[in-house]
Amino acid sequence: MCHRYLQVLSVSLFWTGAVLCNTVHVIVSGLVFLVLLHGGRNASSMPPNSLMKSLRYAVTTSFGSICYGSLFTAAIRTLRWEIRGFRSKIGNNECLLCCVDFLFQLVETLVRFFNKYAYVQIAVYGKGFNRSARDAWELFQSTGVEALVAYDCSGAVLLMGTILGGLITGTCAGVWTWITWRDRVIMVGSTAMLMGMVLVGLAMVVVESAVTSIYICYAEDPSLIRRWDPQFFNQMSETLHQRLQHRSARAREVLTQNQLDSHMQDTFHQVDLIKGSALFRSQKVKAHVMRHSDRSWISMQKVEELNPGAGYAQILGRNTSLPFVYTRENEL
């Protein structure tokens, strides 16, 4: 029973930590967006008390959306990373690749409605969580910035730092508990690890919020980033251009290969059909010739030679006149 309570409390602690991190996320995102909107580094025209206003919006009108999104965002993002890494290690196992692609598409659908970029929309526009996530993802896909977001490693690096901080905290607490109360090492160590992850995550989320806000600003109005840091804007634009070119080349390659495979399959299918119909027509003509053996102007050898050739001439697209056997077949 104690372990069940511990599990419930651990989930509650994890959710509370996620809510705290995402609250900071919304506050920082609103501030970063305001800084970029009001002149970048020379943001002298920012409205007064911007921090307090962002804090008030985060803990009042937007708090429900933050709590709702905190239930799913981290888990879905981690699952997406796991599947993406697993896909790169599958190789040529088509059956397993098909299953993983199905899971990946399912997770991509969930990401459309549960992603960390929704918090920027919540901070700036005050929308609900699902609508914010959908609008942010559609904005990325319509502008092509999704090609940058898909290969963004900042979240993974910050997550590793958060996990490392939690492990260090849990290890230190576990060693201390092992010296004092050995029967409570697991409980104290795991709780300390979760608390360490929450505290380190609160520090890491400031950097992550700034990164996500920059992506949203770049997708909505690239001139904001250009005014803030022209060199950084040029680097982002060049990287985005390279990603889009790479995707376009891969898409053309896959499309060409698929079209070629489809064309070959259709061609072979048509050949098989025409061969079958040619054989059927030959048998009909042969039977007709045998029933009318006194009409010596037709030759079964001629029928066998002309009928298959007519089928292949059709599939090759040649403008040949109908051979004798087709005319003869119409008379049967």
Tab-separated table of C-alpha atoms in Angstrom:
chain	number	residue	atom	x	y	z
A	1	MET	CA	0.000	0.000	0.000
A	2	CYS	CA	2.875	2.332	0.795
A	3	HIS	CA	4.333	1.803	-2.671
A	4	ARG	CA	0.993	2.676	-4.296
A	5	TYR	CA	0.820	5.914	-2.368
A	6	LEU	CA	4.402	6.585	-3.354
A	7	GLN	CA	3.545	6.060	-7.025
A	8	VAL	CA	0.571	8.404	-6.788
A	9	LEU	CA	2.670	11.021	-5.026
A	10	SER	CA	5.432	10.612	-7.617
A	11	VAL	CA	2.984	11.219	-10.462
A	12	SER	CA	1.598	14.208	-8.595
A	13	LEU	CA	5.118	15.539	-8.066
A	14	PHE	CA	5.973	15.041	-11.733
A	15	TRP	CA	2.802	16.822	-12.857
A	16	THR	CA	3.376	19.640	-10.377
A	17	GLY	CA	6.911	20.037	-11.650
A	18	ALA	CA	5.675	20.083	-15.243
A	19	VAL	CA	3.088	22.725	-14.360
A	20	LEU	CA	5.739	24.874	-12.682
A	21	CYS	CA	8.104	24.513	-15.640
A	22	ASN	CA	5.407	25.326	-18.168
A	23	THR	CA	4.273	28.314	-16.120
A	24	VAL	CA	7.814	29.656	-16.308
A	25	HIS	CA	7.728	28.705	-19.995
A	26	VAL	CA	4.697	30.918	-20.602
A	27	ILE	CA	6.163	33.828	-18.627
A	28	VAL	CA	9.517	33.743	-20.417
A	29	SER	CA	7.896	33.221	-23.832
A	30	GLY	CA	5.749	36.287	-23.358
A	31	LEU	CA	8.749	38.369	-22.330
A	32	VAL	CA	10.935	37.168	-25.209
A	33	PHE	CA	8.171	37.870	-27.700
A	34	LEU	CA	7.753	41.368	-26.277
A	35	VAL	CA	11.502	42.009	-26.467
A	36	LEU	CA	11.609	40.957	-30.113
A	37	LEU	CA	8.450	42.862	-30.924
A	38	HIS	CA	9.665	46.126	-29.398
A	39	GLY	CA	13.046	46.491	-31.003
A	40	GLY	CA	15.131	43.481	-30.059
A	41	ARG	CA	18.263	44.426	-28.135
A	42	ASN	CA	17.269	48.076	-28.013
A	43	ALA	CA	13.902	47.313	-26.477
A	44	SER	CA	13.404	50.717	-24.888
A	45	SER	CA	9.743	50.945	-25.915
A	46	MET	CA	8.536	47.884	-24.014
A	47	PRO	CA	5.380	48.402	-21.942
A	48	PRO	CA	5.968	48.887	-18.212
A	49	ASN	CA	5.592	45.981	-15.765
A	50	SER	CA	5.846	43.415	-18.555
A	51	LEU	CA	7.093	40.706	-16.197
A	52	MET	CA	4.206	41.148	-13.767
A	53	LYS	CA	1.682	41.162	-16.581
A	54	SER	CA	3.094	37.933	-18.017
A	55	LEU	CA	3.077	36.390	-14.550
A	56	ARG	CA	-0.527	37.437	-13.972
A	57	TYR	CA	-1.677	35.977	-17.286
A	58	ALA	CA	0.220	32.743	-16.627
A	59	VAL	CA	-1.251	32.071	-13.176
A	60	THR	CA	-4.805	33.262	-13.879
A	61	THR	CA	-6.455	33.091	-17.291
A	62	SER	CA	-3.901	30.739	-18.877
A	63	PHE	CA	-3.300	28.463	-15.897
A	64	GLY	CA	-5.927	25.908	-16.924
A	65	SER	CA	-4.346	25.480	-20.350
A	66	ILE	CA	-0.927	25.093	-18.722
A	67	CYS	CA	-2.143	22.362	-16.365
A	68	TYR	CA	-3.929	20.557	-19.180
A	69	GLY	CA	-0.949	20.615	-21.512
A	70	SER	CA	1.468	19.561	-18.783
A	71	LEU	CA	-0.220	16.151	-18.602
A	72	PHE	CA	0.768	15.139	-22.121
A	73	THR	CA	3.446	17.361	-23.638
A	74	ALA	CA	6.564	15.905	-22.025
A	75	ALA	CA	5.509	12.265	-22.457
A	76	ILE	CA	4.573	12.686	-26.132
A	77	ARG	CA	7.753	14.617	-26.896
A	78	THR	CA	9.890	11.891	-25.283
A	79	LEU	CA	8.011	9.171	-27.172
A	80	ARG	CA	8.564	11.044	-30.431
A	81	TRP	CA	12.319	11.199	-29.826
A	82	GLU	CA	12.400	7.477	-28.979
A	83	ILE	CA	10.563	6.475	-32.164
A	84	ARG	CA	12.658	8.805	-34.325
A	85	GLY	CA	15.849	7.261	-32.947
A	86	PHE	CA	14.491	3.740	-33.360
A	87	ARG	CA	13.575	4.380	-36.993
A	88	SER	CA	17.158	5.248	-37.847
A	89	LYS	CA	18.373	1.875	-36.512
A	90	ILE	CA	15.862	-0.450	-38.175
A	91	GLY	CA	17.608	-0.892	-41.505
A	92	ASN	CA	15.804	-2.848	-44.220
A	93	ASN	CA	13.272	-4.703	-42.073
A	94	GLU	CA	10.164	-3.580	-43.960
A	95	CYS	CA	7.629	-5.201	-41.623
A	96	LEU	CA	9.102	-3.591	-38.525
A	97	LEU	CA	9.562	-0.319	-40.391
A	98	CYS	CA	5.876	-0.337	-41.348
A	99	CYS	CA	4.844	-0.795	-37.704
A	100	VAL	CA	7.198	1.929	-36.518
A	101	ASP	CA	5.971	4.295	-39.255
A	102	PHE	CA	2.415	3.717	-38.075
A	103	LEU	CA	3.391	4.570	-34.499
A	104	PHE	CA	5.354	7.568	-35.729
A	105	GLN	CA	2.373	8.907	-37.672
A	106	LEU	CA	0.198	8.384	-34.605
A	107	VAL	CA	2.628	10.301	-32.432
A	108	GLU	CA	2.916	13.020	-35.093
A	109	THR	CA	-0.860	13.413	-34.913
A	110	LEU	CA	-0.637	13.755	-31.135
A	111	VAL	CA	2.205	16.260	-31.483
A	112	ARG	CA	-0.101	18.342	-33.653
A	113	PHE	CA	-2.348	18.842	-30.619
A	114	PHE	CA	0.195	18.581	-27.776
A	115	ASN	CA	3.488	20.414	-28.316
A	116	LYS	CA	5.623	22.831	-26.353
A	117	TYR	CA	5.209	25.578	-28.954
A	118	ALA	CA	1.626	25.973	-27.833
A	119	TYR	CA	2.802	27.813	-24.728
A	120	VAL	CA	4.150	30.670	-26.828
A	121	GLN	CA	0.738	31.049	-28.463
A	122	ILE	CA	-0.849	30.901	-25.014
A	123	ALA	CA	1.497	33.599	-23.722
A	124	VAL	CA	1.058	35.909	-26.711
A	125	TYR	CA	-2.560	35.403	-27.748
A	126	GLY	CA	-4.200	33.817	-24.693
A	127	LYS	CA	-5.671	30.897	-26.667
A	128	GLY	CA	-6.656	27.496	-25.338
A	129	PHE	CA	-4.017	24.783	-25.326
A	130	ASN	CA	-5.313	22.581	-28.164
A	131	ARG	CA	-5.977	25.512	-30.440
A	132	SER	CA	-2.572	27.013	-29.643
A	133	ALA	CA	-0.788	23.736	-30.397
A	134	ARG	CA	-2.677	23.286	-33.672
A	135	ASP	CA	-2.067	26.864	-34.793
A	136	ALA	CA	1.631	26.673	-33.935
A	137	TRP	CA	2.111	23.412	-35.836
A	138	GLU	CA	0.175	24.651	-38.864
A	139	LEU	CA	2.251	27.843	-38.796
A	140	PHE	CA	5.462	25.798	-38.863
A	141	GLN	CA	4.257	23.582	-41.695
A	142	SER	CA	2.930	26.450	-43.810
A	143	THR	CA	6.166	28.444	-43.521
A	144	GLY	CA	8.585	25.504	-43.686
A	145	VAL	CA	10.050	26.216	-40.236
A	146	GLU	CA	9.009	22.700	-39.242
A	147	ALA	CA	12.124	21.564	-41.121
A	148	LEU	CA	14.196	23.423	-38.525
A	149	VAL	CA	12.089	22.328	-35.578
A	150	ALA	CA	12.296	18.656	-36.560
A	151	TYR	CA	16.085	18.679	-36.164
A	152	ASP	CA	16.256	20.918	-33.102
A	153	CYS	CA	18.502	19.333	-30.455
A	154	SER	CA	18.191	22.010	-27.792
A	155	GLY	CA	15.340	20.237	-26.034
A	156	ALA	CA	17.248	16.957	-25.920
A	157	VAL	CA	20.365	18.648	-24.522
A	158	LEU	CA	18.368	20.457	-21.853
A	159	LEU	CA	16.507	17.265	-20.991
A	160	MET	CA	19.814	15.464	-20.526
A	161	GLY	CA	20.900	18.230	-18.167
A	162	THR	CA	17.656	17.894	-16.237
A	163	ILE	CA	18.027	14.120	-15.929
A	164	LEU	CA	21.668	14.462	-14.926
A	165	GLY	CA	20.739	16.945	-12.202
A	166	GLY	CA	18.060	14.585	-10.930
A	167	LEU	CA	20.453	11.628	-10.907
A	168	ILE	CA	23.070	13.569	-8.967
A	169	THR	CA	20.477	14.697	-6.425
A	170	GLY	CA	19.013	11.204	-6.091
A	171	THR	CA	22.447	9.603	-5.738
A	172	CYS	CA	23.525	12.003	-3.022
A	173	ALA	CA	20.263	11.530	-1.134
A	174	GLY	CA	20.467	7.755	-1.579
A	175	VAL	CA	24.012	7.583	-0.216
A	176	TRP	CA	23.029	9.676	2.788
A	177	THR	CA	19.971	7.495	3.414
A	178	TRP	CA	22.056	4.314	3.075
A	179	ILE	CA	24.199	5.547	5.954
A	180	THR	CA	21.280	6.531	8.201
A	181	TRP	CA	18.128	4.529	7.213
A	182	ARG	CA	18.952	1.658	4.904
A	183	ASP	CA	15.360	0.453	4.654
A	184	ARG	CA	14.251	3.728	3.006
A	185	VAL	CA	16.924	4.168	0.375
A	186	ILE	CA	14.652	3.599	-2.647
A	187	MET	CA	11.872	5.866	-1.419
A	188	VAL	CA	14.126	8.760	-0.429
A	189	GLY	CA	16.418	8.391	-3.444
A	190	SER	CA	13.590	8.333	-6.003
A	191	THR	CA	11.805	11.261	-4.363
A	192	ALA	CA	15.018	13.287	-4.243
A	193	MET	CA	15.702	12.475	-7.890
A	194	LEU	CA	12.268	13.753	-8.936
A	195	MET	CA	12.686	16.902	-6.866
A	196	GLY	CA	16.126	17.477	-8.363
A	197	MET	CA	14.728	17.063	-11.871
A	198	VAL	CA	11.995	19.587	-11.109
A	199	LEU	CA	14.417	22.175	-9.737
A	200	VAL	CA	16.950	21.767	-12.538
A	201	GLY	CA	14.124	21.739	-15.074
A	202	LEU	CA	12.929	25.113	-13.808
A	203	ALA	CA	16.327	26.534	-14.672
A	204	MET	CA	16.551	24.777	-18.038
A	205	VAL	CA	13.078	25.815	-19.134
A	206	VAL	CA	14.178	29.456	-19.344
A	207	VAL	CA	16.562	28.592	-22.176
A	208	GLU	CA	14.027	26.297	-23.840
A	209	SER	CA	11.349	28.983	-23.699
A	210	ALA	CA	13.631	31.468	-25.415
A	211	VAL	CA	14.386	28.944	-28.186
A	212	THR	CA	10.730	28.114	-28.826
A	213	SER	CA	9.796	31.799	-28.831
A	214	ILE	CA	12.471	32.506	-31.440
A	215	TYR	CA	11.071	29.750	-33.666
A	216	ILE	CA	7.545	31.128	-33.390
A	217	CYS	CA	8.717	34.679	-34.071
A	218	TYR	CA	10.744	33.543	-37.060
A	219	ALA	CA	7.719	31.725	-38.483
A	220	GLU	CA	5.323	34.623	-37.935
A	221	ASP	CA	7.572	37.553	-38.854
A	222	PRO	CA	11.233	36.918	-39.801
A	223	SER	CA	11.938	40.651	-39.734
A	224	LEU	CA	11.716	40.521	-35.925
A	225	ILE	CA	14.696	38.164	-35.814
A	226	ARG	CA	16.556	40.182	-38.457
A	227	ARG	CA	16.162	43.352	-36.424
A	228	TRP	CA	17.258	41.572	-33.249
A	229	ASP	CA	20.371	39.850	-34.678
A	230	PRO	CA	21.031	39.998	-38.452
A	231	GLN	CA	23.851	37.448	-38.314
A	232	PHE	CA	21.736	34.945	-36.419
A	233	PHE	CA	18.881	35.556	-38.850
A	234	ASN	CA	21.163	34.779	-41.805
A	235	GLN	CA	22.307	31.550	-40.145
A	236	MET	CA	18.726	30.441	-39.518
A	237	SER	CA	17.678	31.303	-43.061
A	238	GLU	CA	20.619	29.452	-44.577
A	239	THR	CA	19.993	26.373	-42.439
A	240	LEU	CA	16.294	26.412	-43.288
A	241	HIS	CA	17.092	26.708	-46.991
A	242	GLN	CA	19.435	23.717	-46.792
A	243	ARG	CA	16.866	21.640	-44.906
A	244	LEU	CA	14.149	22.449	-47.404
A	245	GLN	CA	16.440	21.624	-50.334
A	246	HIS	CA	17.370	18.321	-48.702
A	247	ARG	CA	13.731	17.456	-48.101
A	248	SER	CA	12.801	18.479	-51.628
A	249	ALA	CA	15.539	16.281	-53.093
A	250	ARG	CA	14.487	13.335	-50.962
A	251	ALA	CA	10.836	13.898	-51.834
A	252	ARG	CA	11.643	14.005	-55.553
A	253	GLU	CA	13.713	10.847	-55.248
A	254	VAL	CA	11.009	8.978	-53.369
A	255	LEU	CA	8.291	10.266	-55.690
A	256	THR	CA	10.250	9.284	-58.791
A	257	GLN	CA	10.962	5.834	-57.404
A	258	ASN	CA	7.327	5.347	-56.389
A	259	GLN	CA	6.103	6.492	-59.797
A	260	LEU	CA	8.562	4.155	-61.520
A	261	ASP	CA	7.554	1.210	-59.355
A	262	SER	CA	3.880	1.970	-59.869
A	263	HIS	CA	4.354	2.327	-63.627
A	264	MET	CA	6.242	-0.971	-63.833
A	265	GLN	CA	3.615	-2.774	-61.766
A	266	ASP	CA	0.824	-1.369	-63.925
A	267	THR	CA	2.736	-2.331	-67.074
A	268	PHE	CA	3.315	-5.891	-65.923
A	269	HIS	CA	-0.303	-6.152	-64.858
A	270	GLN	CA	-1.470	-4.953	-68.266
A	271	VAL	CA	0.895	-7.388	-69.984
A	272	ASP	CA	-0.527	-10.267	-67.970
A	273	LEU	CA	-4.079	-9.197	-68.760
A	274	ILE	CA	-3.368	-8.844	-72.471
A	275	LYS	CA	-1.538	-12.155	-72.554
A	276	GLY	CA	-4.517	-13.813	-70.918
A	277	SER	CA	-7.012	-12.152	-73.217
A	278	ALA	CA	-4.814	-12.966	-76.237
A	279	LEU	CA	-4.699	-16.630	-75.254
A	280	PHE	CA	-8.442	-16.643	-74.756
A	281	ARG	CA	-8.990	-15.053	-78.161
A	282	SER	CA	-6.613	-17.523	-79.799
A	283	GLN	CA	-8.533	-20.427	-78.332
A	284	LYS	CA	-11.817	-18.979	-79.579
A	285	VAL	CA	-10.447	-18.487	-83.079
A	286	LYS	CA	-8.958	-21.973	-83.117
A	287	ALA	CA	-12.293	-23.452	-82.146
A	288	HIS	CA	-14.005	-21.433	-84.823
A	289	VAL	CA	-11.454	-22.575	-87.424
A	290	MET	CA	-11.898	-26.188	-86.450
A	291	ARG	CA	-15.652	-25.822	-86.774
A	292	HIS	CA	-15.181	-24.278	-90.221
A	293	SER	CA	-12.247	-26.280	-91.539
A	294	ASP	CA	-13.464	-25.910	-95.107
A	295	ARG	CA	-12.611	-22.190	-94.977
A	296	SER	CA	-8.926	-22.531	-95.744
A	297	TRP	CA	-8.262	-18.751	-95.890
A	298	ILE	CA	-7.461	-18.689	-92.179
A	299	SER	CA	-4.408	-20.245	-90.596
A	300	MET	CA	-4.083	-21.168	-86.943
A	301	GLN	CA	-0.375	-20.406	-87.114
A	302	LYS	CA	-1.223	-16.938	-88.374
A	303	VAL	CA	-3.655	-16.535	-85.485
A	304	GLU	CA	-1.054	-17.495	-82.891
A	305	GLU	CA	1.526	-15.157	-84.387
A	306	LEU	CA	-0.686	-12.121	-84.814
A	307	ASN	CA	-2.782	-12.205	-81.677
A	308	PRO	CA	-0.052	-11.925	-79.015
A	309	GLY	CA	1.760	-9.353	-81.139
A	310	ALA	CA	-1.337	-7.221	-81.185
A	311	GLY	CA	-1.386	-7.127	-77.387
A	312	TYR	CA	2.262	-6.048	-77.072
A	313	ALA	CA	1.782	-3.466	-79.797
A	314	GLN	CA	-1.025	-1.960	-77.789
A	315	ILE	CA	0.938	-1.799	-74.547
A	316	LEU	CA	3.896	-0.208	-76.333
A	317	GLY	CA	1.551	2.489	-77.602
A	318	ARG	CA	2.245	1.947	-81.275
A	319	ASN	CA	-0.315	3.130	-83.798
A	320	THR	CA	-0.694	-0.216	-85.538
A	321	SER	CA	-3.843	-1.216	-87.348
A	322	LEU	CA	-5.923	-3.994	-85.879
A	323	PRO	CA	-4.522	-7.331	-86.989
A	324	PHE	CA	-6.596	-9.898	-88.730
A	325	VAL	CA	-7.398	-11.864	-85.615
A	326	TYR	CA	-9.187	-8.925	-83.950
A	327	THR	CA	-11.378	-8.477	-87.008
A	328	ARG	CA	-12.011	-12.164	-87.042
A	329	GLU	CA	-12.848	-12.202	-83.333
A	330	ASN	CA	-15.557	-9.597	-83.853
A	331	GLU	CA	-17.231	-11.931	-86.278
A	332	LEU	CA	-17.337	-14.846	-83.813
